Amino acid sequence: MLKFIVKRILWALVTIWAIISITFIIMHSIPGDPFAREGSMPEAVYQNLRSFYNLDEPLYVQYGLYLKQIAQFDFGPSLKSNTLTVNDYIANGFPVSLQLGAQALILAVCLGLILGVIAAVNRNKWPDYFAMVLAIIGISVPSFILATFLINFLAVEWRLFPVATWQTMKHTVLPTISLAMLPMAYIARLMRSSMLEVLNQDYMITAKSKGLNKGFILIKYGLRNAILPVVTVLGIITANLVTGSFIVEHIFGVPGIGELFVKGIFNRDYPVILGSTIFYSIILIFLILIVDIAYTWIDPRIKVTGESK
Amino acid sequence: MEKLLQIENLNVSFNTYGGEVKAVRGVSFSVKKGEAVAIVGESGCGKSVTAKSIMKLLTAPPAEYKEGKILFHGQDLLPLPENEMKKIRGNKISMIFQDPMSSLNPTSRIGDQLIEGLVKHNRMSRAIALQHAVQLLERVGIPHAKSRLKHYPHEFSGGMRQRVMIAIALACDPELIIADEPTTALDVTIQAQVLTLMKKLQKETNTSIILITHDLGVVAEVCDKVIVMYAGEVVESGSVEEIFSNPTHPYTKGLMKSIPRLDMDRSSRLYSIVGSPPDLLDPPKGCSFYPRCEYAMKVCKDYHPELELVSGTQQSSCWLHHPMAQAAAAKVREDH
Amino acid sequence: MANKIQLTEDLFTPVTDNFKDAEKIARPSVSYWRDTWRRLKENKLAMFGLVLIIILAIMAIIGPYISGYSYFEQDFTRKNLRPNAEHWFGTDTSGRDLFTRAWYGARISLFIGLMAATIDFVIGIIYGGVSAIRGGRIDNFMMRLAEVLFSIPYLLMVILMMIVLERGIWPIIIAMTITGWIPMARLVRGQVLQLKELDYVHAANAMGAPTSWKLRKHMIPNTMGPILVNITLTVPTAIFAEATLSFLGLGIPAPQASWGTMASDSLSSILVGNFYQLAIPALLISITMFAFNVFGDGLRDALDPKLRN
């Protein structure tokens, strides 16, 4: 078990290293010089950049120093501000993104599981059709479209919610729904098929033959087994949430890291783009690591062998 | 002896995409207290459906109990509401399934699975139920029972899992245990162990057993009475001695002949019954064994033979027993 | 009851022709693909998806020529017109005909989706096939490499690539396929490895079946199913990614149109009440995603009879 965890952590570090290297390569293959001193760039920013990226050194030294700085969680200065660093931006944006992401994940998982179970138990009846239509809509409608539809109807036309920005809990409702819809649909579909498979298992009949209550059987025998495949995809779902948050935060003007990233793209603020990419990747890999370890804890069959499959 | 279970004219169908599959057609038999009854037949002949019907374990729809009675202590189970059925399942009647690999919940500890019935039916506390569970595991011959309670099913071998299944079935001291091919999925050596165990436990507790199998060797070993099913019907029934010494239905004869024996001539081929059972979407009008029967007569094609007493307690449904069929029956006797 | 019928001695004469009925229940054997097609046809939703895909494809080809307007022609005297007899889908903020633009966009979106799926398929089959057939260390290395690349979120990778690349259709396709082939490669590898171990392939080997026979009778029919499904489901993923890129301003450059750019351009219009400008591309994207998803699902169910009850 311990060996498995150590192996997974090492693997995560390799992946993070690969991502940092890729960002370095991307930085140096951007057409033109990303750090060319444009007219608008203040002298101080330019000097900061030169010293952070060690542009006077040979490329391999630059790479080594870059790795070292990232390892110390120093993402360098921003192109657009001479007072705020990328670290400052991330520090400001992260709590917001974390709240939005957590809200959306909880909503997606809870609703997805419930819909999936309801659909499976009422297979080929109207609750099943209802849940699956909802799931197909969730998968077919991209988040930016859903978000703009929600703004148009719930915020602009009916004025139920504020159009944008991030202040009270009420402001978080529409972004959370927009972000949660796709993973929710995904989980609902997965949970349905997983639950259907479990319902056909022999141990479900064993449970029934013991005279146990239907609800008890559904939870202890059904849910407990059917949830396993859902746990394995939680990593992918989180990745979906992360990338989905770029769009959603941008549309709703949520001051998180996603919006930071998108603004970075619009402003061609490369240090911001790279910094938020690396930060996101680290968070994501860390989350997937947790999911993997959690899985071994939930599925007793894995604990003994210590292998992932 | 008191009749513990009496099944009268049971008809069960499955409503499938292709139409109504008449899986069980007019099955009647009874089980006395302490008796071990075997139901034998090929796969798909309705054995399992009959067994699951007794506990009403079939999901309806697609299953439908069309007709008949299942009398347990004289009370008909078929019209009984789910709530009442729950009190009988696992408590008065319990079941052992074919594949011990898939019949236990993989994500739940053996101990938990053992005590569920006790907690539900006997209203035991968890602690007391767990003590009881240790005794149960010891009874079915699982060593280190106490520490094994904390283990998960995948940590047991196939034979051990089937022992756990038997322990679960025994938990509430049921009056009837239905064992649906309990040894089919096990290795041959393990099969013998499990059978011996079941036989021993049955003697100790005087529980009635319905043993479903396609293995006639198992039947001779454990049971008192045999019911032969074919295409959803009972074609022959009687005591073990009667059936083994004098099978009267051509199907039963065929089953007997298909058992490999040590005293067989090495050059002779093992007997097998030609063809496969009929499609129960559209069961034949006459005798359902007609297309595969060596002794078929014209009458068999269109007229359905009734189950009739042939001798002692032995019943058989075959036109060969009809007074007019003496010529054909004589030929059958010649063959044997 | 039978006894009440008049039985005659004649009825009790033995017959010998009864055996001919013994095997009559055996159904005629149907080839794998024909059987798949039959099951697919029974799935109403999947067939609906297929019909939608065909309609979309036809409209992508002929749609831009129907209204007589070009996709780039601006006419500021006729801007922001609601759908009417002259402009069936209305006009945009620059007075361009939305009907022509919508189908021109369909052409680009579908082209990108299909090309991305095809390239993923080709790279994936080569990489996965080589990895599985060579096995051992090479397999281990190739799969580890794929795993590292795959742990970078897909959309993040595409966006990063688009920062480096110029804007246009082919750069988008390249950005999408740079890590997009990985799921296909893993799938192909898994299929081939699994097949190598299957009993019927062992049986074919034991009987000395020629390689071409094994390929035709065992390998291709049994690997093509999941691969085909994967291709079908790659198309909507690519269309989705393109729409998101365009939405972030990293997509197709103006005046060319894709559904993503159309949706992005109309974002400001919804605040002034021109909701139809967003609704048209939004609906088209959603319908396409829906069509490919339900068709892919149906295909998967049809190819795997075990999944059906």
Coordinates of N, CA, C and O in Angstrom, one line a residue, chain B residues 99-245:
Chain B
D99 N -22.9 -19.6 -8.0 CA -21.5 -19.2 -8.2 C -21.1 -18.4 -6.9 O -21.5 -17.2 -6.8
P100 N -20.3 -19.0 -6.1 CA -20.0 -18.3 -4.8 C -19.1 -17.1 -5.1 O -18.9 -16.2 -4.3
M101 N -18.5 -17.1 -6.3 CA -17.6 -15.9 -6.6 C -18.4 -14.6 -6.8 O -17.9 -13.6 -6.5
S102 N -19.6 -14.8 -7.3 CA -20.4 -13.5 -7.6 C -21.6 -13.4 -6.6 O -22.3 -12.4 -6.7
S103 N -21.8 -14.3 -5.8 CA -23.0 -14.2 -4.9 C -22.8 -13.5 -3.6 O -23.7 -13.2 -2.9
L104 N -21.5 -13.1 -3.3 CA -21.2 -12.4 -2.1 C -20.9 -10.9 -2.5 O -20.3 -10.7 -3.6
N105 N -21.3 -10.0 -1.7 CA -21.0 -8.6 -2.0 C -19.5 -8.3 -1.8 O -19.0 -8.5 -0.7
P106 N -18.9 -7.9 -2.9 CA -17.4 -7.8 -2.9 C -16.9 -6.7 -2.0 O -15.7 -6.7 -1.6
T107 N -17.8 -5.7 -1.7 CA -17.3 -4.6 -0.9 C -17.7 -4.6 0.5 O -17.7 -3.6 1.2
S108 N -18.2 -5.7 1.0 CA -18.7 -5.8 2.4 C -18.0 -7.0 3.1 O -17.7 -8.0 2.4
R109 N -17.7 -6.8 4.4 CA -17.0 -7.9 5.1 C -17.9 -9.1 5.3 O -19.1 -8.9 5.4
I110 N -17.2 -10.3 5.3 CA -18.0 -11.5 5.5 C -18.8 -11.4 6.7 O -20.0 -11.8 6.7
G111 N -18.3 -10.9 7.8 CA -19.0 -10.8 9.1 C -20.3 -10.1 8.9 O -21.4 -10.5 9.3
D112 N -20.2 -8.9 8.2 CA -21.4 -8.1 8.0 C -22.5 -8.9 7.2 O -23.6 -8.8 7.5
Q113 N -22.0 -9.6 6.2 CA -22.9 -10.3 5.4 C -23.6 -11.4 6.1 O -24.7 -11.8 5.8
L114 N -22.8 -12.0 7.1 CA -23.4 -13.1 7.9 C -24.5 -12.6 8.8 O -25.4 -13.3 9.1
I115 N -24.3 -11.5 9.4 CA -25.2 -11.1 10.5 C -26.4 -10.3 10.0 O -27.3 -10.1 10.8
E116 N -26.4 -9.9 8.7 CA -27.5 -9.1 8.3 C -28.9 -9.7 8.5 O -29.8 -9.1 9.1
G117 N -28.9 -11.0 8.2 CA -30.2 -11.8 8.4 C -30.5 -11.8 9.9 O -31.7 -11.6 10.3
L118 N -29.5 -12.1 10.7 CA -29.8 -12.2 12.2 C -30.3 -11.0 12.8 O -31.2 -10.9 13.6
V119 N -29.6 -9.9 12.4 CA -30.1 -8.6 12.9 C -31.5 -8.2 12.5 O -32.3 -7.8 13.2
K120 N -31.8 -8.6 11.2 CA -33.1 -8.2 10.7 C -34.2 -9.2 11.3 O -35.2 -8.7 11.8
H121 N -34.0 -10.5 11.2 CA -35.0 -11.4 11.5 C -35.1 -11.7 13.0 O -36.2 -11.8 13.6
N122 N -33.9 -11.9 13.6 CA -33.9 -12.3 15.1 C -33.7 -11.1 16.0 O -33.6 -11.3 17.2
R123 N -33.7 -9.9 15.4 CA -33.5 -8.7 16.2 C -32.3 -8.7 17.2 O -32.4 -8.3 18.3
M124 N -31.2 -9.4 16.7 CA -30.1 -9.5 17.6 C -29.3 -8.2 17.5 O -29.3 -7.4 16.5
S125 N -28.5 -7.9 18.5 CA -27.6 -6.7 18.4 C -26.4 -7.2 17.6 O -26.2 -8.4 17.5
R126 N -25.7 -6.2 17.1 CA -24.5 -6.6 16.3 C -23.5 -7.4 17.0 O -23.0 -8.4 16.4
A127 N -23.3 -7.1 18.2 CA -22.2 -7.8 19.0 C -22.6 -9.3 19.2 O -21.8 -10.2 18.9
I128 N -23.9 -9.5 19.5 CA -24.3 -10.9 19.8 C -24.4 -11.6 18.4 O -23.9 -12.8 18.3
A129 N -24.8 -10.9 17.4 CA -24.9 -11.6 16.1 C -23.5 -12.0 15.6 O -23.4 -13.0 15.0
L130 N -22.5 -11.1 15.9 CA -21.2 -11.5 15.5 C -20.7 -12.7 16.2 O -20.0 -13.5 15.6
Q131 N -21.0 -12.9 17.5 CA -20.6 -14.1 18.2 C -21.3 -15.3 17.5 O -20.6 -16.3 17.3
H132 N -22.5 -15.1 17.2 CA -23.3 -16.2 16.5 C -22.6 -16.5 15.2 O -22.5 -17.7 14.8
A133 N -22.1 -15.5 14.5 CA -21.5 -15.7 13.2 C -20.3 -16.5 13.3 O -20.0 -17.3 12.4
V134 N -19.5 -16.3 14.4 CA -18.3 -17.1 14.6 C -18.7 -18.6 14.6 O -18.1 -19.5 14.0
Q135 N -19.7 -18.9 15.4 CA -20.2 -20.3 15.5 C -20.6 -20.8 14.2 O -20.3 -22.0 13.8
L136 N -21.3 -20.0 13.4 CA -21.7 -20.4 12.1 C -20.6 -20.8 11.2 O -20.6 -21.9 10.6
L137 N -19.5 -19.9 11.2 CA -18.4 -20.2 10.4 C -17.7 -21.5 10.8 O -17.2 -22.3 10.0
E138 N -17.6 -21.7 12.1 CA -17.0 -22.9 12.6 C -17.8 -24.1 12.2 O -17.3 -25.2 11.8
R139 N -19.1 -24.0 12.2 CA -20.0 -25.1 11.8 C -19.7 -25.5 10.4 O -19.8 -26.7 10.1
V140 N -19.5 -24.6 9.5 CA -19.3 -24.9 8.1 C -17.8 -25.2 7.9 O -17.4 -25.4 6.7
G141 N -17.0 -25.3 8.9 CA -15.6 -25.7 8.8 C -14.7 -24.7 8.2 O -13.8 -25.0 7.5
I142 N -14.9 -23.4 8.6 CA -13.9 -22.4 8.3 C -13.0 -22.2 9.5 O -13.4 -21.8 10.5
P143 N -11.7 -22.4 9.3 CA -10.8 -22.2 10.4 C -10.5 -20.8 10.7 O -10.8 -19.9 9.9
H144 N -10.1 -20.5 11.9 CA -9.8 -19.1 12.4 C -11.1 -18.2 12.2 O -10.9 -17.1 11.7
A145 N -12.2 -18.8 12.5 CA -13.5 -18.1 12.2 C -13.5 -16.7 12.7 O -13.9 -15.8 12.0
K146 N -13.0 -16.4 13.9 CA -13.2 -15.1 14.4 C -12.4 -14.0 13.6 O -13.0 -13.0 13.3
S147 N -11.2 -14.3 13.2 CA -10.5 -13.3 12.5 C -11.0 -13.3 11.0 O -10.9 -12.2 10.4
R148 N -11.6 -14.3 10.5 CA -12.1 -14.4 9.2 C -13.3 -13.4 9.0 O -13.6 -13.0 7.9
L149 N -14.0 -13.1 10.1 CA -15.1 -12.2 10.0 C -14.8 -10.9 9.3 O -15.6 -10.3 8.7
K150 N -13.6 -10.4 9.6 CA -13.2 -9.1 9.1 C -12.7 -9.1 7.6 O -12.4 -8.1 7.1
H151 N -12.7 -10.3 7.1 CA -12.2 -10.4 5.7 C -13.2 -10.2 4.6 O -14.4 -10.3 4.9
Y152 N -12.8 -9.8 3.4 CA -13.7 -9.6 2.3 C -13.7 -10.9 1.5 O -12.8 -11.7 1.5
P153 N -14.8 -11.0 0.7 CA -15.0 -12.2 -0.1 C -13.8 -12.6 -0.9 O -13.5 -13.8 -1.1
H154 N -13.1 -11.6 -1.5 CA -12.0 -12.0 -2.4 C -10.9 -12.6 -1.7 O -10.0 -13.2 -2.3
E155 N -10.9 -12.6 -0.4 CA -9.8 -13.2 0.4 C -10.1 -14.7 0.6 O -9.3 -15.3 1.3
F156 N -11.2 -15.2 0.1 CA -11.5 -16.6 0.3 C -11.4 -17.3 -1.0 O -11.6 -16.8 -2.0
S157 N -11.1 -18.6 -0.9 CA -11.2 -19.5 -2.1 C -12.6 -19.8 -2.5 O -13.5 -19.6 -1.7
G158 N -12.8 -20.3 -3.7 CA -14.2 -20.7 -4.1 C -14.9 -21.6 -3.1 O -16.0 -21.3 -2.8
G159 N -14.2 -22.6 -2.7 CA -14.9 -23.6 -1.8 C -15.2 -22.9 -0.5 O -16.3 -23.1 0.1
M160 N -14.3 -22.1 0.0 CA -14.5 -21.4 1.3 C -15.7 -20.4 1.2 O -16.5 -20.3 2.1
R161 N -15.8 -19.8 0.0 CA -16.9 -18.8 -0.2 C -18.2 -19.6 -0.2 O -19.2 -19.1 0.4
Q162 N -18.2 -20.8 -0.8 CA -19.5 -21.5 -0.8 C -19.8 -21.9 0.6 O -21.0 -21.9 1.0
R163 N -18.8 -22.2 1.4 CA -19.1 -22.5 2.8 C -19.7 -21.3 3.5 O -20.6 -21.4 4.4
V164 N -19.1 -20.1 3.2 CA -19.7 -18.9 3.8 C -21.1 -18.7 3.4 O -22.0 -18.4 4.2
M165 N -21.4 -19.0 2.1 CA -22.8 -18.9 1.6 C -23.7 -19.9 2.4 O -24.8 -19.5 2.7
I166 N -23.2 -21.1 2.6 CA -24.0 -22.0 3.4 C -24.2 -21.5 4.8 O -25.3 -21.6 5.3
A167 N -23.2 -20.9 5.4 CA -23.3 -20.3 6.7 C -24.4 -19.3 6.8 O -25.2 -19.2 7.7
I168 N -24.4 -18.4 5.7 CA -25.4 -17.3 5.6 C -26.8 -18.0 5.5 O -27.7 -17.5 6.2
A169 N -26.9 -19.0 4.7 CA -28.2 -19.7 4.6 C -28.7 -20.3 5.9 O -29.9 -20.3 6.2
L170 N -27.7 -20.8 6.7 CA -28.1 -21.4 7.9 C -28.4 -20.5 9.0 O -29.0 -20.8 10.0
A171 N -28.0 -19.2 8.8 CA -27.9 -18.3 10.0 C -29.2 -18.2 10.8 O -29.1 -18.3 12.0
C172 N -30.3 -18.2 10.2 CA -31.6 -18.0 11.0 C -32.3 -19.3 11.2 O -33.5 -19.3 11.5
D173 N -31.6 -20.5 11.1 CA -32.2 -21.8 11.3 C -33.4 -21.9 10.4 O -34.5 -22.1 10.9
P174 N -33.3 -21.9 9.1 CA -34.4 -22.0 8.3 C -35.0 -23.4 8.3 O -34.3 -24.3 8.6
E175 N -36.3 -23.5 7.8 CA -36.9 -24.8 7.7 C -36.6 -25.4 6.4 O -36.7 -26.6 6.2
L176 N -36.3 -24.5 5.4 CA -36.1 -25.1 4.0 C -34.9 -24.3 3.4 O -34.8 -23.1 3.5
I177 N -34.0 -25.1 2.9 CA -32.9 -24.4 2.2 C -32.9 -24.8 0.7 O -33.1 -26.0 0.4
I178 N -32.9 -23.9 -0.1 CA -32.9 -24.2 -1.6 C -31.5 -23.9 -2.1 O -30.9 -22.9 -1.9
A179 N -30.9 -25.0 -2.6 CA -29.5 -24.9 -3.1 C -29.5 -25.0 -4.6 O -29.9 -26.0 -5.2
D180 N -29.2 -23.9 -5.3 CA -29.3 -23.8 -6.7 C -27.9 -24.2 -7.3 O -27.0 -23.3 -7.4
E181 N -27.7 -25.4 -7.7 CA -26.4 -25.9 -8.2 C -25.3 -25.4 -7.4 O -24.4 -24.7 -7.8
P182 N -25.3 -25.8 -6.1 CA -24.3 -25.2 -5.2 C -22.8 -25.7 -5.5 O -21.9 -25.1 -5.0
T183 N -22.7 -26.7 -6.3 CA -21.3 -27.3 -6.5 C -20.8 -27.1 -7.9 O -19.7 -27.4 -8.2
T184 N -21.7 -26.6 -8.8 CA -21.3 -26.6 -10.2 C -20.1 -25.8 -10.5 O -19.2 -26.1 -11.3
A185 N -19.9 -24.6 -9.7 CA -18.8 -23.7 -10.1 C -17.5 -24.1 -9.3 O -16.5 -23.4 -9.4
L186 N -17.6 -25.3 -8.6 CA -16.4 -25.6 -7.8 C -15.6 -26.7 -8.4 O -16.1 -27.5 -9.2
D187 N -14.3 -26.8 -8.0 CA -13.5 -28.0 -8.4 C -14.1 -29.3 -7.9 O -14.7 -29.3 -6.8
V188 N -13.7 -30.3 -8.6 CA -14.4 -31.6 -8.2 C -14.1 -32.0 -6.8 O -15.0 -32.4 -6.0
T189 N -12.9 -31.9 -6.3 CA -12.5 -32.3 -4.9 C -13.3 -31.4 -3.9 O -13.8 -31.9 -2.9
I190 N -13.4 -30.1 -4.3 CA -14.1 -29.2 -3.4 C -15.6 -29.5 -3.4 O -16.3 -29.5 -2.3
Q191 N -16.1 -29.9 -4.5 CA -17.6 -30.3 -4.6 C -17.9 -31.4 -3.6 O -18.9 -31.2 -2.9
A192 N -17.1 -32.4 -3.5 CA -17.3 -33.5 -2.6 C -17.4 -33.0 -1.2 O -18.3 -33.3 -0.4
Q193 N -16.4 -32.1 -0.8 CA -16.3 -31.5 0.5 C -17.6 -30.8 0.9 O -18.2 -30.9 1.9
V194 N -18.0 -29.9 -0.1 CA -19.2 -29.1 0.2 C -20.5 -30.0 0.3 O -21.3 -29.7 1.2
L195 N -20.6 -31.0 -0.5 CA -21.7 -31.9 -0.4 C -21.8 -32.6 0.9 O -22.8 -32.7 1.5
T196 N -20.6 -33.1 1.3 CA -20.5 -33.8 2.6 C -21.0 -32.9 3.7 O -21.8 -33.3 4.6
L197 N -20.5 -31.7 3.6 CA -20.9 -30.7 4.6 C -22.4 -30.5 4.6 O -23.0 -30.5 5.7
M198 N -23.0 -30.3 3.4 CA -24.4 -30.0 3.4 C -25.2 -31.2 3.9 O -26.2 -31.1 4.7
K199 N -24.7 -32.4 3.6 CA -25.4 -33.6 4.1 C -25.4 -33.7 5.6 O -26.4 -34.0 6.3
K200 N -24.2 -33.4 6.1 CA -24.0 -33.5 7.6 C -24.9 -32.5 8.3 O -25.6 -32.8 9.2
L201 N -24.9 -31.2 7.7 CA -25.7 -30.2 8.4 C -27.1 -30.5 8.3 O -27.9 -30.2 9.2
Q202 N -27.5 -31.1 7.2 CA -29.0 -31.4 7.0 C -29.4 -32.4 8.1 O -30.5 -32.3 8.7
K203 N -28.5 -33.4 8.3 CA -28.8 -34.4 9.3 C -28.9 -33.8 10.7 O -29.8 -34.1 11.5
E204 N -28.0 -32.9 11.0 CA -27.9 -32.3 12.3 C -29.2 -31.5 12.6 O -29.7 -31.5 13.7
T205 N -29.6 -30.7 11.6 CA -30.6 -29.7 11.8 C -32.0 -30.2 11.4 O -33.0 -29.5 11.7
N206 N -32.1 -31.3 10.7 CA -33.3 -31.8 10.2 C -34.1 -30.7 9.3 O -35.3 -30.6 9.3
T207 N -33.2 -30.0 8.6 CA -33.8 -29.0 7.7 C -34.2 -29.7 6.3 O -33.5 -30.7 5.9
S208 N -35.2 -29.2 5.7 CA -35.5 -29.7 4.4 C -34.6 -29.0 3.3 O -34.3 -27.8 3.5
I209 N -34.3 -29.8 2.3 CA -33.4 -29.2 1.3 C -34.0 -29.4 -0.1 O -34.5 -30.5 -0.4
I210 N -34.0 -28.4 -0.9 CA -34.3 -28.6 -2.4 C -33.0 -28.4 -3.1 O -32.4 -27.3 -3.0
L211 N -32.5 -29.4 -3.7 CA -31.2 -29.3 -4.4 C -31.4 -29.3 -5.9 O -31.9 -30.3 -6.4
I212 N -30.9 -28.2 -6.5 CA -31.1 -28.1 -7.9 C -29.8 -28.5 -8.6 O -28.7 -27.9 -8.2
T213 N -29.8 -29.4 -9.5 CA -28.5 -29.8 -10.1 C -28.7 -30.5 -11.4 O -29.9 -30.9 -11.8
H214 N -27.7 -30.5 -12.2 CA -27.8 -31.4 -13.4 C -26.9 -32.6 -13.2 O -26.6 -33.3 -14.2
D215 N -26.3 -32.7 -12.0 CA -25.3 -33.8 -11.8 C -26.0 -34.9 -11.0 O -26.3 -34.8 -9.8
L216 N -26.3 -36.0 -11.7 CA -27.1 -37.1 -11.0 C -26.2 -37.7 -9.9 O -26.8 -38.3 -9.0
G217 N -24.9 -37.7 -10.0 CA -24.1 -38.2 -9.0 C -24.4 -37.5 -7.6 O -24.5 -38.2 -6.6
V218 N -24.5 -36.2 -7.7 CA -24.8 -35.5 -6.5 C -26.1 -35.9 -5.9 O -26.3 -36.1 -4.7
V219 N -27.1 -36.1 -6.8 CA -28.4 -36.5 -6.3 C -28.4 -37.8 -5.5 O -28.9 -37.9 -4.4
A220 N -27.7 -38.8 -6.1 CA -27.7 -40.1 -5.4 C -27.1 -40.0 -4.0 O -27.5 -40.7 -3.1
E221 N -26.1 -39.1 -3.9 CA -25.4 -38.9 -2.7 C -26.2 -38.3 -1.6 O -26.1 -38.7 -0.4
V222 N -26.9 -37.3 -1.9 CA -27.5 -36.4 -0.9 C -29.1 -36.6 -0.7 O -29.6 -36.4 0.4
C223 N -29.8 -37.0 -1.8 CA -31.2 -36.7 -1.7 C -32.1 -38.0 -1.5 O -31.6 -39.1 -1.6
D224 N -33.3 -37.7 -1.0 CA -34.3 -38.7 -0.8 C -35.2 -38.9 -2.0 O -35.6 -40.0 -2.3
K225 N -35.5 -37.8 -2.7 CA -36.5 -37.8 -3.7 C -36.0 -37.0 -4.9 O -35.2 -36.1 -4.7
V226 N -36.4 -37.4 -6.1 CA -35.9 -36.8 -7.3 C -37.1 -36.3 -8.1 O -38.1 -37.0 -8.3
I227 N -36.9 -35.1 -8.7 CA -37.9 -34.6 -9.6 C -37.1 -34.3 -10.9 O -36.2 -33.5 -10.9
V228 N -37.6 -34.9 -12.0 CA -36.9 -34.6 -13.3 C -37.7 -33.6 -14.0 O -38.9 -33.8 -14.3
M229 N -37.0 -32.5 -14.4 CA -37.7 -31.5 -15.2 C -37.2 -31.5 -16.6 O -36.0 -31.7 -16.9
Y230 N -38.1 -31.2 -17.5 CA -37.7 -31.0 -18.9 C -38.6 -30.0 -19.5 O -39.9 -30.1 -19.4
A231 N -38.1 -29.0 -20.2 CA -38.8 -27.9 -20.8 C -39.9 -27.3 -20.0 O -41.0 -27.1 -20.4
G232 N -39.5 -27.1 -18.7 CA -40.5 -26.4 -17.8 C -41.5 -27.3 -17.2 O -42.4 -26.8 -16.5
E233 N -41.4 -28.6 -17.4 CA -42.4 -29.5 -16.8 C -41.7 -30.6 -16.0 O -40.6 -30.9 -16.3
V234 N -42.5 -31.1 -15.1 CA -42.0 -32.3 -14.4 C -42.3 -33.5 -15.3 O -43.5 -33.7 -15.7
V235 N -41.3 -34.3 -15.7 CA -41.6 -35.4 -16.6 C -41.5 -36.7 -15.8 O -42.2 -37.7 -16.1
E236 N -40.8 -36.7 -14.6 CA -40.8 -37.9 -13.8 C -40.4 -37.6 -12.4 O -39.6 -36.6 -12.2
S237 N -41.0 -38.2 -11.4 CA -40.6 -38.0 -10.0 C -40.7 -39.3 -9.3 O -41.5 -40.2 -9.6
G238 N -40.0 -39.4 -8.2 CA -40.0 -40.6 -7.3 C -38.9 -40.6 -6.3 O -38.1 -39.6 -6.3
S239 N -38.8 -41.6 -5.6 CA -37.7 -41.7 -4.6 C -36.4 -42.0 -5.4 O -36.4 -42.4 -6.5
V240 N -35.3 -41.7 -4.7 CA -34.0 -41.9 -5.4 C -33.8 -43.3 -5.8 O -33.4 -43.6 -7.0
E241 N -34.3 -44.3 -5.0 CA -34.1 -45.7 -5.4 C -34.9 -46.0 -6.6 O -34.5 -46.6 -7.6
E242 N -36.2 -45.5 -6.6 CA -37.1 -45.8 -7.8 C -36.5 -45.2 -9.1 O -36.4 -45.9 -10.1
I243 N -36.0 -44.0 -9.0 CA -35.6 -43.3 -10.2 C -34.3 -44.0 -10.7 O -34.1 -44.2 -11.9
F244 N -33.4 -44.3 -9.8 CA -32.1 -44.8 -10.2 C -32.2 -46.3 -10.7 O -31.5 -46.7 -11.6
S245 N -33.1 -47.1 -10.0 CA -33.1 -48.5 -10.4 C -34.1 -48.7 -11.6 O -33.9 -49.6 -12.4

